[in-house]
Amino acid sequence: MLLQDVLDAPELGIRLLHGDSDALTRPVLRACTTDMPDPTRYVSAGSLVFTGLVWRRTAADADLFVTLLARAGVSALAAGEALHGQVPSDVVEACVRHGIPLLSVPEEVPFSRVIEYMTGRMAGARMDRLQTGLARQRRLLTAVADGCSLDELTDRTAREFGVPAWLLTATGMPVAGADPLPDEDVDALTRTALTADRLPAEVAGGYTVLPVGSGLADRIGSWYLVVRHAGTPDAECLDAFGELAAVAALDRVRREERRRLGWEAADRTPPGGDIDCGRSPVAVVVDRAPAGTPEQRAAMRAAVQDALSGAVTTVDVAGRVVALVDGDESEVVAALRRRLGRLAPALARTRLLVGVSACGTGESVDGAVRSAAAAVAAARGDAGAVCVRAAELDSALGLFTAVPDQLRRAFAGRILGPVLEHDRRTDAGLLATLEAFLDCDGSWRRTADRLHVHLNTVRYRIGRVEALTGRDLGRIGDRLDVYLAVRALA
């Protein structure tokens, strides 16, 4: 019920001492009574608090009492006139300062009568809402059985309440709903959906975000129902869209089952093999660091497929997602940065490293995938939870990715074979030291700091690498050979 409903009961004779028209439309969730100086333990958000003012000894007491009510988020304060003959002015002033609506309860009206009236009204309203909700659920389920699409159901519910609504994925891609939202609004909505302690949650611009399904269990893999409204949405509106969200959750489960069947078909073909995505596809490789559980890797794959409409995805032997999609590489990079970037608030200590091939006409799928994988390796040094890199064909490493895998492995084995064999026999860590040395641009001190070893240890290990490979890492040509060999092992 609303605060206005209490004032509209003539038999109660309650008067409004402070509060504007907006205050009168505040929902009242429950009633409670307290005369303790600290009411915090006895009230909750949305309550109409009744007090006989027994706690008031001096004018200063009023400000403390009302301050605590404001912190608790109560809807209003109802003060009895019995003790003082009227509500003292300091109580009125405190409510004005803190923005708490204030009601005056006549001396002859006991609080129990008001609470009994409110309880009856609330029980009736709950029964009405329950019956209305059951009828709406039956209509929704009947519509689903008749083949009504999720987009039609969303539009029907939105028109019933005169508000626009959208179904969005965690990457901000639309599933159903009204006209497309501005990217900035989608960014704010997905950020709230992924980080809010509780859902539904309010977002600036008049939006409310509701969960579709579990809500907090798997935020990256979930859908979210967004409603835009003027002012605060009423309970019936939220109930209706909550019921729509339940139907949408069932639809999402069916879609996920179809997607898994598609994955099984795609996984029968090795990444970069015979996957047909049209001419000159752009390849995308996505690595999750750390790799995570199978469920988390599946969620990453779903997010990639969601962010790239029409993409075909599979998983390589290293557990990385490989996607092939028609389009321009710059557009693919921009889409991934925006859409996968929206997942960053939910990644915690996880990183998504994304490489996009520089795909030219006539380039093989194998070459495109190698190009994207090289971009992933280059992205490891970038900052941020989601790093998207486009492959560069104007570098030695970029050109090296165009070499077939078999030749690259043979090249790496020819140069680094003795080092790998030495590490296998002695566990000396020569390869790890070499990788760190190259990443640190040949700096002895930075390499030692990164590996947490003595400077002389680094010098000794690099000396052993030079002896085993026959390469002088002080010479640019030899260092390039070794660098490319290390990258070929990645």
Coordinates of C-alpha atoms in Angstrom, one line a residue:
M1 CA 0.0 0.0 0.0
L2 CA 1.0 3.7 -0.3
L3 CA 1.4 6.3 2.4
Q4 CA -1.6 8.1 0.8
D5 CA -3.8 5.1 1.6
V6 CA -3.3 5.6 5.3
L7 CA -4.3 9.3 5.1
D8 CA -7.3 8.5 3.0
A9 CA -8.9 6.5 5.8
P10 CA -11.3 9.0 7.5
E11 CA -12.0 6.7 10.4
L12 CA -8.4 7.0 11.5
G13 CA -8.2 10.8 11.4
I14 CA -4.4 10.8 10.6
R15 CA -3.0 14.1 9.4
L16 CA 0.1 14.8 7.3
L17 CA 2.5 17.2 9.1
H18 CA 5.4 17.0 6.6
G19 CA 5.7 15.5 3.1
D20 CA 5.1 16.4 -0.5
S21 CA 3.1 14.6 -3.2
D22 CA 6.1 12.3 -4.0
A23 CA 6.3 11.2 -0.4
L24 CA 2.6 10.2 -0.5
T25 CA 3.3 7.8 -3.3
R26 CA 6.0 6.0 -1.3
P27 CA 5.2 2.3 -0.9
V28 CA 4.7 1.1 2.7
L29 CA 5.9 -2.5 3.1
R30 CA 5.1 -3.0 6.8
A31 CA 4.2 -1.3 10.0
C32 CA 6.3 -1.4 13.2
T33 CA 6.1 0.3 16.6
T34 CA 9.0 1.5 18.8
D35 CA 9.7 3.9 21.6
M36 CA 13.4 3.0 22.0
P37 CA 15.9 5.9 21.8
D38 CA 17.8 3.9 19.2
P39 CA 15.1 2.4 16.9
T40 CA 17.6 0.7 14.5
R41 CA 17.0 -2.8 15.7
Y42 CA 13.2 -2.5 15.4
V43 CA 12.7 -0.9 12.0
S44 CA 13.5 -1.8 8.4
A45 CA 13.5 -0.2 5.0
G46 CA 10.0 0.6 3.7
S47 CA 8.4 0.6 7.2
L48 CA 5.9 3.0 8.5
V49 CA 7.2 3.6 12.1
F50 CA 4.7 4.3 14.9
T51 CA 6.1 6.0 18.0
G52 CA 4.5 7.5 21.2
L53 CA 7.5 9.8 21.6
V54 CA 8.3 8.3 25.0
W55 CA 12.0 8.4 24.0
R56 CA 11.9 12.2 23.7
R57 CA 13.4 13.9 26.8
T58 CA 14.9 17.0 25.1
A59 CA 14.7 18.7 21.7
A60 CA 18.1 17.2 20.7
D61 CA 16.6 13.7 21.0
A62 CA 14.4 14.2 18.0
D63 CA 17.3 14.8 15.6
L64 CA 19.1 11.6 16.7
F65 CA 16.0 9.5 16.4
V66 CA 15.0 10.8 13.0
T67 CA 18.6 10.5 11.7
L68 CA 18.6 6.8 12.6
L69 CA 15.2 6.3 10.8
A70 CA 16.6 8.0 7.7
R71 CA 19.6 5.7 7.7
A72 CA 17.3 2.7 7.9
G73 CA 15.4 3.8 4.9
V74 CA 11.9 3.9 6.5
S75 CA 9.0 5.2 4.4
A76 CA 7.6 7.6 7.1
L77 CA 7.2 8.3 10.8
A78 CA 3.8 8.3 12.5
A79 CA 3.9 10.1 15.9
G80 CA 1.2 9.9 18.5
E81 CA -0.3 13.0 20.1
A82 CA -1.3 11.3 23.4
L83 CA 1.9 12.0 25.4
H84 CA 2.5 15.7 24.5
G85 CA -1.0 16.7 23.2
Q86 CA 0.5 17.4 19.8
V87 CA 3.6 16.4 17.9
P88 CA 6.5 18.7 19.2
S89 CA 7.9 21.2 16.7
D90 CA 11.5 19.8 17.1
V91 CA 10.2 16.4 15.8
V92 CA 8.6 18.1 12.8
E93 CA 11.8 20.1 12.1
A94 CA 14.0 17.0 12.3
C95 CA 11.7 15.2 9.8
V96 CA 12.0 18.2 7.4
R97 CA 15.8 18.2 7.7
H98 CA 16.1 14.5 6.9
G99 CA 13.3 14.2 4.4
I100 CA 11.2 11.8 6.4
P101 CA 7.4 12.2 5.9
L102 CA 5.7 12.8 9.2
L103 CA 2.1 11.8 10.2
S104 CA 0.2 12.8 13.3
V105 CA -2.0 10.1 15.0
P106 CA -4.8 11.5 17.1
E107 CA -4.8 10.8 20.9
E108 CA -8.0 8.7 20.7
V109 CA -6.7 6.4 17.9
P110 CA -4.6 3.6 19.2
F111 CA -1.7 2.4 17.1
S112 CA -3.2 -1.1 17.0
R113 CA -6.2 0.1 15.1
V114 CA -4.1 1.8 12.4
I115 CA -1.9 -1.3 12.1
E116 CA -4.9 -3.6 11.9
Y117 CA -6.3 -1.4 9.1
M118 CA -3.0 -1.5 7.3
T119 CA -2.7 -5.3 7.7
G120 CA -6.1 -5.8 6.2
R121 CA -5.4 -3.6 3.3
M122 CA -2.0 -5.2 2.6
A123 CA -3.5 -8.7 2.9
G124 CA -6.2 -7.8 0.4
A125 CA -3.6 -6.3 -1.9
R126 CA -1.4 -9.3 -1.7
M127 CA -4.3 -11.6 -2.6
D128 CA -5.2 -9.4 -5.5
R129 CA -1.6 -9.4 -6.8
L130 CA -1.4 -13.2 -6.4
Q131 CA -4.6 -13.8 -8.4
T132 CA -3.5 -11.3 -11.0
G133 CA -0.1 -12.9 -11.2
L134 CA -1.5 -16.4 -11.6
A135 CA -3.8 -15.2 -14.4
R136 CA -0.9 -13.5 -16.1
Q137 CA 1.3 -16.6 -15.8
R138 CA -1.5 -18.7 -17.4
R139 CA -1.7 -16.3 -20.3
L140 CA 2.1 -16.3 -20.8
L141 CA 2.3 -20.1 -20.7
T142 CA -0.6 -20.4 -23.1
A143 CA 1.1 -17.9 -25.5
V144 CA 4.3 -20.0 -25.3
A145 CA 2.4 -23.2 -26.0
D146 CA 0.8 -21.4 -29.0
G147 CA 4.2 -20.7 -30.4
C148 CA 4.4 -17.0 -29.4
S149 CA 8.0 -15.8 -29.6
L150 CA 10.0 -14.3 -26.8
D151 CA 10.1 -11.0 -28.7
E152 CA 6.3 -11.0 -29.0
L153 CA 5.9 -11.8 -25.3
T154 CA 8.2 -8.9 -24.3
D155 CA 6.4 -6.5 -26.6
R156 CA 3.0 -7.6 -25.3
T157 CA 4.0 -7.1 -21.7
A158 CA 5.7 -3.8 -22.4
R159 CA 2.5 -2.5 -24.2
E160 CA 0.3 -3.6 -21.3
F161 CA 2.2 -1.4 -18.9
G162 CA 3.2 1.3 -21.3
V163 CA 6.9 1.0 -20.8
P164 CA 9.7 -0.1 -23.1
A165 CA 11.6 -3.3 -22.2
W166 CA 14.6 -5.2 -23.4
L167 CA 16.2 -8.6 -22.9
L168 CA 20.0 -8.4 -22.9
T169 CA 22.9 -10.8 -22.6
A170 CA 25.8 -10.0 -20.3
T171 CA 27.7 -8.7 -23.3
G172 CA 24.9 -6.3 -24.0
M173 CA 23.5 -8.1 -27.1
P174 CA 19.8 -7.8 -27.5
V175 CA 17.7 -11.0 -27.3
A176 CA 14.3 -9.3 -27.5
G177 CA 12.7 -5.9 -27.0
A178 CA 12.2 -2.4 -28.2
D179 CA 14.4 -0.2 -30.3
P180 CA 18.2 -0.5 -29.8
L181 CA 19.6 1.2 -26.7
P182 CA 22.6 3.6 -26.8
D183 CA 25.9 1.9 -26.2
E184 CA 26.6 4.1 -23.2
D185 CA 23.3 3.0 -21.6
V186 CA 24.0 -0.7 -22.4
D187 CA 27.4 -0.3 -20.7
A188 CA 25.8 1.0 -17.5
L189 CA 23.1 -1.6 -17.6
T190 CA 25.5 -4.6 -18.0
R191 CA 27.9 -3.1 -15.3
T192 CA 25.0 -3.0 -12.8
A193 CA 23.8 -6.5 -13.8
L194 CA 27.2 -8.0 -13.2
T195 CA 28.1 -6.1 -10.0
A196 CA 24.9 -5.3 -8.1
D197 CA 24.6 -7.0 -4.7
R198 CA 20.9 -7.6 -5.4
L199 CA 18.6 -7.7 -8.4
P200 CA 16.3 -6.0 -9.4
A201 CA 18.5 -2.9 -9.3
E202 CA 17.9 0.6 -10.4
V203 CA 20.2 2.3 -13.0
A204 CA 20.4 6.0 -13.9
G205 CA 18.1 7.0 -16.7
G206 CA 14.9 5.3 -15.3
Y207 CA 16.0 1.8 -15.9
T208 CA 15.4 -1.3 -13.7
V209 CA 17.4 -4.5 -14.3
L210 CA 15.8 -7.8 -13.4
P211 CA 17.5 -11.2 -13.4
V212 CA 16.5 -13.9 -15.8
G213 CA 16.8 -17.1 -13.9
S214 CA 19.2 -17.5 -11.0
G215 CA 20.5 -13.9 -11.2
L216 CA 23.6 -14.1 -9.1
A217 CA 24.8 -17.7 -9.8
D218 CA 26.3 -17.3 -13.3
R219 CA 26.3 -13.6 -14.2
I220 CA 28.4 -13.8 -17.4
G221 CA 26.1 -16.5 -18.8
S222 CA 22.8 -15.0 -17.8
W223 CA 20.3 -12.8 -19.5
Y224 CA 18.8 -9.6 -18.0
L225 CA 15.4 -8.0 -18.4
V226 CA 15.6 -4.2 -18.5
V227 CA 12.5 -2.0 -18.0
R228 CA 12.6 1.8 -18.5
H229 CA 10.0 3.8 -16.6
A230 CA 9.1 7.3 -15.4
G231 CA 9.4 7.4 -11.6
T232 CA 9.3 4.3 -9.5
P233 CA 7.7 1.2 -11.1
D234 CA 4.7 -0.2 -9.2
A235 CA 4.7 -3.6 -7.7
E236 CA 2.3 -5.0 -10.3
C237 CA 4.6 -3.9 -13.1
L238 CA 7.6 -5.5 -11.5
D239 CA 5.6 -8.7 -10.8
A240 CA 4.6 -8.9 -14.5
F241 CA 8.1 -8.5 -15.8
G242 CA 9.3 -10.9 -13.2
E243 CA 6.9 -13.5 -14.6
L244 CA 8.1 -12.7 -18.1
A245 CA 11.7 -13.2 -16.9
A246 CA 10.7 -16.7 -15.6
V247 CA 9.4 -17.6 -19.1
A248 CA 12.5 -16.1 -20.7
A249 CA 14.7 -18.3 -18.4
L250 CA 13.0 -21.4 -19.9
D251 CA 13.6 -20.1 -23.4
R252 CA 17.3 -19.5 -22.6
V253 CA 17.7 -23.1 -21.4
R254 CA 16.3 -24.4 -24.7
R255 CA 18.6 -22.1 -26.7
E256 CA 21.6 -23.3 -24.6
E257 CA 20.8 -26.9 -25.4
R258 CA 20.7 -26.1 -29.2
R259 CA 24.0 -24.2 -28.8
R260 CA 25.6 -27.2 -27.2
L261 CA 24.5 -29.4 -30.0
G262 CA 26.0 -26.9 -32.4
W263 CA 29.3 -27.0 -30.4
E264 CA 29.4 -30.8 -30.6
A265 CA 29.2 -30.6 -34.4
A266 CA 31.8 -27.8 -34.6
D267 CA 34.2 -29.6 -32.3
R268 CA 34.4 -32.6 -34.6
T269 CA 36.4 -30.4 -36.9
P270 CA 39.9 -29.2 -35.7
P271 CA 40.2 -25.4 -35.3
G272 CA 41.4 -24.0 -38.5
G273 CA 40.2 -27.0 -40.4
D274 CA 37.2 -27.3 -42.6
I275 CA 34.9 -25.0 -40.7
D276 CA 32.9 -23.1 -43.3
C277 CA 32.1 -19.5 -42.4
G278 CA 32.1 -17.9 -45.8
R279 CA 35.0 -16.5 -47.8
S280 CA 38.1 -14.9 -46.1
P281 CA 36.9 -15.3 -42.5
V282 CA 38.3 -13.3 -39.7
A283 CA 39.7 -15.6 -37.0
V284 CA 39.5 -14.8 -33.3
V285 CA 41.4 -16.7 -30.6
V286 CA 40.4 -16.1 -26.9
D287 CA 42.4 -17.3 -24.0
R288 CA 41.3 -17.3 -20.4
A289 CA 44.0 -16.8 -17.8
P290 CA 43.9 -18.8 -15.6
A291 CA 42.1 -21.4 -17.7
G292 CA 39.4 -22.0 -15.1
T293 CA 36.8 -24.8 -14.8
P294 CA 35.1 -26.4 -17.8
E295 CA 31.9 -24.5 -16.9
Q296 CA 33.9 -21.2 -16.9
R297 CA 35.5 -22.0 -20.3
A298 CA 32.1 -22.9 -21.7
A299 CA 30.7 -19.5 -20.5
M300 CA 33.6 -17.8 -22.2
R301 CA 32.9 -19.6 -25.4
A302 CA 29.2 -18.7 -25.2
A303 CA 30.2 -15.0 -24.6
V304 CA 32.4 -15.0 -27.7
Q305 CA 29.7 -16.5 -29.8
D306 CA 27.2 -14.0 -28.4
A307 CA 29.5 -11.1 -29.1
L308 CA 30.1 -12.1 -32.7
S309 CA 26.8 -12.7 -34.4
G310 CA 27.1 -15.6 -36.9
A311 CA 30.4 -16.8 -35.6
V312 CA 31.4 -20.5 -35.6
T313 CA 33.3 -21.5 -32.5
T314 CA 35.4 -24.4 -31.4
V315 CA 38.1 -25.1 -28.8
D316 CA 41.7 -25.9 -29.6
V317 CA 44.0 -28.4 -27.8
A318 CA 45.2 -25.6 -25.5
G319 CA 41.6 -24.9 -24.3
R320 CA 41.4 -21.6 -26.2
V321 CA 38.2 -20.6 -28.0
V322 CA 38.7 -20.2 -31.7
A323 CA 36.0 -18.3 -33.6
L324 CA 35.6 -17.7 -37.4
V325 CA 33.3 -14.9 -38.6
D326 CA 32.7 -13.0 -41.8
G327 CA 33.5 -9.3 -41.6
D328 CA 36.1 -6.6 -41.5
E329 CA 38.9 -7.1 -38.9
S330 CA 38.6 -3.6 -37.6
E331 CA 34.9 -4.0 -37.0
V332 CA 35.5 -7.3 -35.3
V333 CA 38.1 -5.8 -33.0
A334 CA 35.8 -2.9 -32.1
A335 CA 32.9 -5.2 -31.4
L336 CA 35.0 -7.5 -29.2
R337 CA 36.5 -4.6 -27.2
R338 CA 33.1 -3.1 -26.5
R339 CA 31.1 -6.3 -25.9
L340 CA 33.6 -8.5 -24.2
G341 CA 34.9 -5.5 -22.3
R342 CA 31.5 -5.3 -20.6
L343 CA 32.3 -8.6 -18.8
A344 CA 35.4 -7.1 -17.1
P345 CA 33.6 -6.2 -13.8
A346 CA 32.7 -9.9 -13.3
L347 CA 36.1 -11.4 -14.1
A348 CA 37.7 -10.8 -10.7
R349 CA 41.3 -11.9 -11.1
T350 CA 40.7 -13.5 -14.5
R351 CA 41.9 -12.1 -17.8
L352 CA 40.5 -12.5 -21.3
L353 CA 43.3 -12.3 -23.9
V354 CA 41.8 -11.9 -27.4
G355 CA 43.6 -12.0 -30.7
V356 CA 42.1 -11.1 -34.1
S357 CA 43.6 -12.1 -37.4
A358 CA 44.7 -9.7 -40.1
C359 CA 42.8 -11.7 -42.7
G360 CA 43.3 -10.9 -46.3
T361 CA 41.6 -12.3 -49.4
G362 CA 42.7 -15.8 -50.1
E363 CA 44.4 -16.4 -46.8
S364 CA 43.8 -19.9 -45.4
V365 CA 41.9 -20.5 -42.3
D366 CA 45.0 -22.1 -40.8
G367 CA 47.0 -18.9 -41.4
A368 CA 44.2 -16.7 -40.0
V369 CA 44.0 -18.8 -36.8
R370 CA 47.8 -18.7 -36.4
S371 CA 47.7 -14.9 -36.9
A372 CA 45.1 -14.5 -34.2
A373 CA 47.0 -16.8 -31.8
A374 CA 50.1 -14.7 -32.2
A375 CA 48.0 -11.6 -31.3
V376 CA 47.0 -13.4 -28.1
A377 CA 50.6 -13.9 -27.2
A378 CA 51.3 -10.3 -27.8
A379 CA 48.3 -9.3 -25.7
R380 CA 49.8 -10.9 -22.6
G381 CA 51.8 -7.9 -21.9
D382 CA 48.8 -5.5 -22.1
A383 CA 47.1 -4.1 -19.1
G384 CA 43.4 -4.7 -18.3
A385 CA 41.0 -7.6 -17.6
V386 CA 40.0 -7.8 -21.3
C387 CA 42.8 -7.3 -23.8
V388 CA 41.9 -7.3 -27.5
R389 CA 44.8 -7.3 -30.0
A390 CA 44.7 -7.3 -33.8
A391 CA 47.4 -9.3 -35.5
E392 CA 50.2 -7.2 -37.1
L393 CA 51.6 -8.3 -40.5
D394 CA 54.3 -5.6 -40.3
S395 CA 56.4 -7.5 -37.8
A396 CA 58.6 -10.6 -38.0
L397 CA 56.4 -12.4 -35.5
G398 CA 53.3 -11.5 -37.6
L399 CA 54.9 -12.9 -40.7
F400 CA 56.1 -15.9 -38.9
T401 CA 52.6 -16.9 -38.0
A402 CA 51.9 -17.4 -41.7
V403 CA 54.4 -20.3 -41.8
P404 CA 52.6 -23.7 -41.5
D405 CA 52.6 -25.3 -38.0
Q406 CA 54.8 -28.2 -39.0
L407 CA 57.6 -25.9 -40.3
R408 CA 57.4 -23.7 -37.2
R409 CA 57.7 -26.6 -34.9
A410 CA 60.6 -28.0 -36.9
F411 CA 62.3 -24.5 -36.7
A412 CA 61.7 -24.4 -32.9
G413 CA 63.0 -27.9 -32.4
R414 CA 66.1 -27.2 -34.4
I415 CA 67.1 -24.2 -32.3
L416 CA 65.7 -25.0 -28.9
G417 CA 65.8 -28.8 -28.9
P418 CA 69.0 -29.0 -26.8
V419 CA 67.5 -26.5 -24.3
L420 CA 64.3 -28.5 -24.0
E421 CA 66.2 -31.7 -23.5
H422 CA 68.5 -30.2 -20.9
D423 CA 65.4 -28.9 -18.9
R424 CA 63.8 -32.3 -19.2
R425 CA 66.8 -34.0 -17.7
T426 CA 67.8 -31.4 -15.1
D427 CA 64.8 -29.2 -14.4
A428 CA 67.2 -26.3 -14.7
G429 CA 64.5 -23.8 -15.9
L430 CA 66.6 -22.6 -18.9
L431 CA 63.5 -22.1 -21.1
A432 CA 61.6 -20.1 -18.5
T433 CA 64.7 -17.9 -17.9
L434 CA 65.1 -17.4 -21.7
E435 CA 61.4 -16.4 -22.1
A436 CA 61.7 -13.9 -19.2
F437 CA 65.0 -12.6 -20.6
L438 CA 63.5 -11.9 -24.0
D439 CA 60.3 -10.3 -22.4
C440 CA 62.6 -8.0 -20.4
D441 CA 64.4 -6.9 -23.6
G442 CA 67.6 -8.5 -22.6
S443 CA 67.9 -6.7 -19.2
W444 CA 69.7 -8.9 -16.7
R445 CA 68.5 -7.0 -13.7
R446 CA 64.8 -7.0 -14.7
T447 CA 65.0 -10.7 -15.5
A448 CA 66.4 -11.5 -12.1
D449 CA 63.8 -9.4 -10.4
R450 CA 61.0 -11.1 -12.3
L451 CA 62.3 -14.6 -11.6
H452 CA 63.3 -13.7 -8.0
V453 CA 66.8 -15.1 -8.5
H454 CA 70.3 -13.7 -8.2
L455 CA 71.7 -11.7 -11.1
N456 CA 74.5 -14.3 -11.6
T457 CA 72.0 -17.1 -11.8
V458 CA 70.4 -15.3 -14.8
R459 CA 73.9 -14.8 -16.4
Y460 CA 74.7 -18.5 -15.9
R461 CA 71.5 -19.8 -17.4
I462 CA 71.6 -17.5 -20.4
G463 CA 75.2 -18.6 -20.9
R464 CA 74.0 -22.2 -20.9
V465 CA 71.3 -21.4 -23.5
E466 CA 73.9 -19.8 -25.8
A467 CA 76.2 -22.8 -25.5
L468 CA 73.4 -25.3 -26.2
T469 CA 71.9 -23.3 -29.1
G470 CA 75.1 -22.0 -30.6
R471 CA 73.5 -18.6 -30.7
D472 CA 74.9 -15.3 -29.3
L473 CA 72.0 -13.4 -27.8
G474 CA 74.0 -10.2 -28.0
R475 CA 73.7 -10.4 -31.7
I476 CA 70.4 -9.1 -33.2
G477 CA 70.1 -11.9 -35.8
D478 CA 70.7 -14.7 -33.3
R479 CA 68.3 -13.2 -30.8
L480 CA 65.6 -12.9 -33.4
D481 CA 66.0 -16.6 -34.3
V482 CA 65.7 -17.6 -30.7
Y483 CA 62.7 -15.2 -30.1
L484 CA 60.8 -16.7 -33.0
A485 CA 61.6 -20.2 -31.8
V486 CA 60.3 -19.4 -28.3
R487 CA 57.1 -18.0 -29.8
A488 CA 56.6 -21.0 -32.0
L489 CA 56.4 -23.1 -28.8
A490 CA 53.6 -20.9 -27.4

